[in-house]
Amino acid sequence: MQTVLCVFGTRPEAIKMAPVIRELRRRPDRFRCRVCVTAQHRDMLDQVMRLFGIEADYDLDVMASGQTPTQVAAAVLAGLEPVLQRERPDWVLVQGDTTTVAAAALAAYYARARVGHVEAGLRSHDKWQPFPEEINRRIAGVAADLHFAPTEQSRRNLLAEGVPDDAVHVTGNTVIDALHWSATIPPDEATRALLAEVGVGGGVGEGADGAPAGPRLILLTAHRRESF
């Protein structure tokens, strides 16, 4: 039995960690899965947690108005230390390249816990683009003991940095697992009403291929610190 502490704090992290948490919890004979959220994003994180039915064992609730990456990192380091002391996990899993990821990986290293990095090996090779993600993911990569790379290119990036080949596993991107999972979740009444209002249909599974009948809808959300 190994204790695995999954740490995340933003909406994209939650989306991509949800399938990992589900698989860990399907194997209770092998893993004791614990969840710690930093709430670097509060409302957006909570939306995803509700969607996938994930409840946090620990909530650091670090989000503050106008917070800087430095303030987030300091709050995560301070808040995570007692959690690590209490749980003494065999593994800490982090995902991606947020400030939560960098700080959690560093805190886990200080606690002498092994670190698994989901979506490892993404690189722009320009520390300012994207900011601060490029350095965040490099920090996580330095601390990580296992690197779960989404693509072969990501694997090559890690090998070029001296990461041992047996520490890198090409897994694909867990966002695809989350996509397939979410497609099976029936929309709630508010969503059905919104789909009907925009003329897409009120539910799922109405077409011959399992897709909504009528026009198809693509929802794109985008945000960057540079655009604030």
JSON list of N, CA and C in Angstrom, two decimals, residues 106-146:
[
{"chain": "A", "resi": 106, "resn": "LEU", "atom": "N", "xyz": [8.60, 21.39, -5.00]},
{"chain": "A", "resi": 106, "resn": "LEU", "atom": "CA", "xyz": [9.68, 21.80, -4.12]},
{"chain": "A", "resi": 106, "resn": "LEU", "atom": "C", "xyz": [9.38, 21.40, -2.67]},
{"chain": "A", "resi": 107, "resn": "ALA", "atom": "N", "xyz": [8.15, 21.60, -2.24]},
{"chain": "A", "resi": 107, "resn": "ALA", "atom": "CA", "xyz": [7.77, 21.22, -0.88]},
{"chain": "A", "resi": 107, "resn": "ALA", "atom": "C", "xyz": [7.89, 19.71, -0.68]},
{"chain": "A", "resi": 108, "resn": "ALA", "atom": "N", "xyz": [7.49, 18.94, -1.70]},
{"chain": "A", "resi": 108, "resn": "ALA", "atom": "CA", "xyz": [7.61, 17.49, -1.60]},
{"chain": "A", "resi": 108, "resn": "ALA", "atom": "C", "xyz": [9.07, 17.07, -1.51]},
{"chain": "A", "resi": 109, "resn": "TYR", "atom": "N", "xyz": [9.92, 17.72, -2.28]},
{"chain": "A", "resi": 109, "resn": "TYR", "atom": "CA", "xyz": [11.35, 17.42, -2.21]},
{"chain": "A", "resi": 109, "resn": "TYR", "atom": "C", "xyz": [11.90, 17.72, -0.82]},
{"chain": "A", "resi": 110, "resn": "TYR", "atom": "N", "xyz": [11.53, 18.86, -0.26]},
{"chain": "A", "resi": 110, "resn": "TYR", "atom": "CA", "xyz": [11.98, 19.20, 1.09]},
{"chain": "A", "resi": 110, "resn": "TYR", "atom": "C", "xyz": [11.53, 18.15, 2.10]},
{"chain": "A", "resi": 111, "resn": "ALA", "atom": "N", "xyz": [10.34, 17.57, 1.86]},
{"chain": "A", "resi": 111, "resn": "ALA", "atom": "CA", "xyz": [9.80, 16.55, 2.76]},
{"chain": "A", "resi": 111, "resn": "ALA", "atom": "C", "xyz": [10.33, 15.15, 2.44]},
{"chain": "A", "resi": 112, "resn": "ARG", "atom": "N", "xyz": [11.21, 15.05, 1.46]},
{"chain": "A", "resi": 112, "resn": "ARG", "atom": "CA", "xyz": [11.81, 13.78, 1.03]},
{"chain": "A", "resi": 112, "resn": "ARG", "atom": "C", "xyz": [10.77, 12.80, 0.50]},
{"chain": "A", "resi": 113, "resn": "ALA", "atom": "N", "xyz": [9.73, 13.34, -0.12]},
{"chain": "A", "resi": 113, "resn": "ALA", "atom": "CA", "xyz": [8.74, 12.50, -0.79]},
{"chain": "A", "resi": 113, "resn": "ALA", "atom": "C", "xyz": [9.09, 12.44, -2.27]},
{"chain": "A", "resi": 114, "resn": "ARG", "atom": "N", "xyz": [8.84, 11.30, -2.88]},
{"chain": "A", "resi": 114, "resn": "ARG", "atom": "CA", "xyz": [9.08, 11.19, -4.31]},
{"chain": "A", "resi": 114, "resn": "ARG", "atom": "C", "xyz": [7.99, 11.95, -5.08]},
{"chain": "A", "resi": 115, "resn": "VAL", "atom": "N", "xyz": [8.40, 12.51, -6.21]},
{"chain": "A", "resi": 115, "resn": "VAL", "atom": "CA", "xyz": [7.51, 13.36, -6.99]},
{"chain": "A", "resi": 115, "resn": "VAL", "atom": "C", "xyz": [7.25, 12.73, -8.35]},
{"chain": "A", "resi": 116, "resn": "GLY", "atom": "N", "xyz": [5.97, 12.65, -8.72]},
{"chain": "A", "resi": 116, "resn": "GLY", "atom": "CA", "xyz": [5.58, 12.26, -10.07]},
{"chain": "A", "resi": 116, "resn": "GLY", "atom": "C", "xyz": [5.00, 13.47, -10.78]},
{"chain": "A", "resi": 117, "resn": "HIS", "atom": "N", "xyz": [5.51, 13.75, -11.98]},
{"chain": "A", "resi": 117, "resn": "HIS", "atom": "CA", "xyz": [5.07, 14.94, -12.73]},
{"chain": "A", "resi": 117, "resn": "HIS", "atom": "C", "xyz": [4.24, 14.50, -13.93]},
{"chain": "A", "resi": 118, "resn": "VAL", "atom": "N", "xyz": [2.95, 14.79, -13.87]},
{"chain": "A", "resi": 118, "resn": "VAL", "atom": "CA", "xyz": [2.03, 14.49, -14.97]},
{"chain": "A", "resi": 118, "resn": "VAL", "atom": "C", "xyz": [2.10, 15.63, -15.99]},
{"chain": "A", "resi": 119, "resn": "GLU", "atom": "N", "xyz": [2.12, 15.27, -17.27]},
{"chain": "A", "resi": 119, "resn": "GLU", "atom": "CA", "xyz": [2.31, 16.22, -18.38]},
{"chain": "A", "resi": 119, "resn": "GLU", "atom": "C", "xyz": [3.71, 16.86, -18.29]},
{"chain": "A", "resi": 120, "resn": "ALA", "atom": "N", "xyz": [4.70, 16.00, -18.16]},
{"chain": "A", "resi": 120, "resn": "ALA", "atom": "CA", "xyz": [6.08, 16.45, -18.03]},
{"chain": "A", "resi": 120, "resn": "ALA", "atom": "C", "xyz": [6.73, 16.63, -19.40]},
{"chain": "A", "resi": 121, "resn": "GLY", "atom": "N", "xyz": [7.75, 17.47, -19.41]},
{"chain": "A", "resi": 121, "resn": "GLY", "atom": "CA", "xyz": [8.60, 17.59, -20.60]},
{"chain": "A", "resi": 121, "resn": "GLY", "atom": "C", "xyz": [8.20, 18.63, -21.62]},
{"chain": "A", "resi": 122, "resn": "LEU", "atom": "N", "xyz": [7.14, 19.40, -21.36]},
{"chain": "A", "resi": 122, "resn": "LEU", "atom": "CA", "xyz": [6.81, 20.48, -22.29]},
{"chain": "A", "resi": 122, "resn": "LEU", "atom": "C", "xyz": [7.88, 21.57, -22.15]},
{"chain": "A", "resi": 123, "resn": "ARG", "atom": "N", "xyz": [8.38, 22.07, -23.25]},
{"chain": "A", "resi": 123, "resn": "ARG", "atom": "CA", "xyz": [9.42, 23.08, -23.22]},
{"chain": "A", "resi": 123, "resn": "ARG", "atom": "C", "xyz": [9.25, 24.06, -24.39]},
{"chain": "A", "resi": 124, "resn": "SER", "atom": "N", "xyz": [9.45, 25.34, -24.11]},
{"chain": "A", "resi": 124, "resn": "SER", "atom": "CA", "xyz": [9.55, 26.35, -25.17]},
{"chain": "A", "resi": 124, "resn": "SER", "atom": "C", "xyz": [11.00, 26.75, -25.37]},
{"chain": "A", "resi": 125, "resn": "HIS", "atom": "N", "xyz": [11.85, 26.44, -24.37]},
{"chain": "A", "resi": 125, "resn": "HIS", "atom": "CA", "xyz": [13.27, 26.81, -24.36]},
{"chain": "A", "resi": 125, "resn": "HIS", "atom": "C", "xyz": [13.48, 28.32, -24.32]},
{"chain": "A", "resi": 126, "resn": "ASP", "atom": "N", "xyz": [12.47, 29.03, -23.84]},
{"chain": "A", "resi": 126, "resn": "ASP", "atom": "CA", "xyz": [12.55, 30.47, -23.59]},
{"chain": "A", "resi": 126, "resn": "ASP", "atom": "C", "xyz": [11.92, 30.70, -22.23]},
{"chain": "A", "resi": 127, "resn": "LYS", "atom": "N", "xyz": [12.74, 31.07, -21.24]},
{"chain": "A", "resi": 127, "resn": "LYS", "atom": "CA", "xyz": [12.22, 31.12, -19.88]},
{"chain": "A", "resi": 127, "resn": "LYS", "atom": "C", "xyz": [11.17, 32.20, -19.67]},
{"chain": "A", "resi": 128, "resn": "TRP", "atom": "N", "xyz": [11.04, 33.12, -20.60]},
{"chain": "A", "resi": 128, "resn": "TRP", "atom": "CA", "xyz": [10.04, 34.18, -20.48]},
{"chain": "A", "resi": 128, "resn": "TRP", "atom": "C", "xyz": [8.76, 33.88, -21.25]},
{"chain": "A", "resi": 129, "resn": "GLN", "atom": "N", "xyz": [8.73, 32.81, -22.04]},
{"chain": "A", "resi": 129, "resn": "GLN", "atom": "CA", "xyz": [7.56, 32.48, -22.85]},
{"chain": "A", "resi": 129, "resn": "GLN", "atom": "C", "xyz": [7.26, 30.99, -22.75]},
{"chain": "A", "resi": 130, "resn": "PRO", "atom": "N", "xyz": [6.16, 30.57, -22.15]},
{"chain": "A", "resi": 130, "resn": "PRO", "atom": "CA", "xyz": [5.22, 31.41, -21.42]},
{"chain": "A", "resi": 130, "resn": "PRO", "atom": "C", "xyz": [5.72, 31.69, -20.01]},
{"chain": "A", "resi": 131, "resn": "PHE", "atom": "N", "xyz": [5.33, 32.82, -19.47]},
{"chain": "A", "resi": 131, "resn": "PHE", "atom": "CA", "xyz": [5.71, 33.23, -18.12]},
{"chain": "A", "resi": 131, "resn": "PHE", "atom": "C", "xyz": [4.51, 33.09, -17.19]},
{"chain": "A", "resi": 132, "resn": "PRO", "atom": "N", "xyz": [4.64, 32.44, -16.05]},
{"chain": "A", "resi": 132, "resn": "PRO", "atom": "CA", "xyz": [5.85, 31.81, -15.48]},
{"chain": "A", "resi": 132, "resn": "PRO", "atom": "C", "xyz": [5.94, 30.31, -15.73]},
{"chain": "A", "resi": 133, "resn": "GLU", "atom": "N", "xyz": [5.12, 29.81, -16.66]},
{"chain": "A", "resi": 133, "resn": "GLU", "atom": "CA", "xyz": [4.98, 28.37, -16.81]},
{"chain": "A", "resi": 133, "resn": "GLU", "atom": "C", "xyz": [6.27, 27.65, -17.21]},
{"chain": "A", "resi": 134, "resn": "GLU", "atom": "N", "xyz": [7.06, 28.28, -18.07]},
{"chain": "A", "resi": 134, "resn": "GLU", "atom": "CA", "xyz": [8.27, 27.58, -18.53]},
{"chain": "A", "resi": 134, "resn": "GLU", "atom": "C", "xyz": [9.21, 27.24, -17.37]},
{"chain": "A", "resi": 135, "resn": "ILE", "atom": "N", "xyz": [9.41, 28.17, -16.46]},
{"chain": "A", "resi": 135, "resn": "ILE", "atom": "CA", "xyz": [10.27, 27.89, -15.31]},
{"chain": "A", "resi": 135, "resn": "ILE", "atom": "C", "xyz": [9.56, 26.99, -14.31]},
{"chain": "A", "resi": 136, "resn": "ASN", "atom": "N", "xyz": [8.26, 27.16, -14.13]},
{"chain": "A", "resi": 136, "resn": "ASN", "atom": "CA", "xyz": [7.52, 26.29, -13.22]},
{"chain": "A", "resi": 136, "resn": "ASN", "atom": "C", "xyz": [7.69, 24.82, -13.59]},
{"chain": "A", "resi": 137, "resn": "ARG", "atom": "N", "xyz": [7.54, 24.50, -14.89]},
{"chain": "A", "resi": 137, "resn": "ARG", "atom": "CA", "xyz": [7.63, 23.10, -15.29]},
{"chain": "A", "resi": 137, "resn": "ARG", "atom": "C", "xyz": [9.07, 22.58, -15.24]},
{"chain": "A", "resi": 138, "resn": "ARG", "atom": "N", "xyz": [10.02, 23.48, -15.44]},
{"chain": "A", "resi": 138, "resn": "ARG", "atom": "CA", "xyz": [11.42, 23.05, -15.30]},
{"chain": "A", "resi": 138, "resn": "ARG", "atom": "C", "xyz": [11.74, 22.73, -13.84]},
{"chain": "A", "resi": 139, "resn": "ILE", "atom": "N", "xyz": [11.23, 23.55, -12.93]},
{"chain": "A", "resi": 139, "resn": "ILE", "atom": "CA", "xyz": [11.44, 23.28, -11.50]},
{"chain": "A", "resi": 139, "resn": "ILE", "atom": "C", "xyz": [10.83, 21.94, -11.13]},
{"chain": "A", "resi": 140, "resn": "ALA", "atom": "N", "xyz": [9.61, 21.71, -11.57]},
{"chain": "A", "resi": 140, "resn": "ALA", "atom": "CA", "xyz": [8.97, 20.43, -11.29]},
{"chain": "A", "resi": 140, "resn": "ALA", "atom": "C", "xyz": [9.77, 19.28, -11.88]},
{"chain": "A", "resi": 141, "resn": "GLY", "atom": "N", "xyz": [10.32, 19.50, -13.07]},
{"chain": "A", "resi": 141, "resn": "GLY", "atom": "CA", "xyz": [11.11, 18.46, -13.71]},
{"chain": "A", "resi": 141, "resn": "GLY", "atom": "C", "xyz": [12.38, 18.11, -12.95]},
{"chain": "A", "resi": 142, "resn": "VAL", "atom": "N", "xyz": [13.01, 19.11, -12.36]},
{"chain": "A", "resi": 142, "resn": "VAL", "atom": "CA", "xyz": [14.22, 18.87, -11.57]},
{"chain": "A", "resi": 142, "resn": "VAL", "atom": "C", "xyz": [13.90, 18.06, -10.32]},
{"chain": "A", "resi": 143, "resn": "ALA", "atom": "N", "xyz": [12.76, 18.34, -9.70]},
{"chain": "A", "resi": 143, "resn": "ALA", "atom": "CA", "xyz": [12.38, 17.66, -8.47]},
{"chain": "A", "resi": 143, "resn": "ALA", "atom": "C", "xyz": [11.79, 16.28, -8.71]},
{"chain": "A", "resi": 144, "resn": "ALA", "atom": "N", "xyz": [11.29, 16.02, -9.91]},
{"chain": "A", "resi": 144, "resn": "ALA", "atom": "CA", "xyz": [10.52, 14.80, -10.18]},
{"chain": "A", "resi": 144, "resn": "ALA", "atom": "C", "xyz": [11.39, 13.55, -10.21]},
{"chain": "A", "resi": 145, "resn": "ASP", "atom": "N", "xyz": [10.82, 12.46, -9.72]},
{"chain": "A", "resi": 145, "resn": "ASP", "atom": "CA", "xyz": [11.43, 11.14, -9.79]},
{"chain": "A", "resi": 145, "resn": "ASP", "atom": "C", "xyz": [10.87, 10.33, -10.95]},
{"chain": "A", "resi": 146, "resn": "LEU", "atom": "N", "xyz": [9.62, 10.57, -11.29]},
{"chain": "A", "resi": 146, "resn": "LEU", "atom": "CA", "xyz": [8.98, 9.97, -12.45]},
{"chain": "A", "resi": 146, "resn": "LEU", "atom": "C", "xyz": [8.34, 11.07, -13.29]}
]
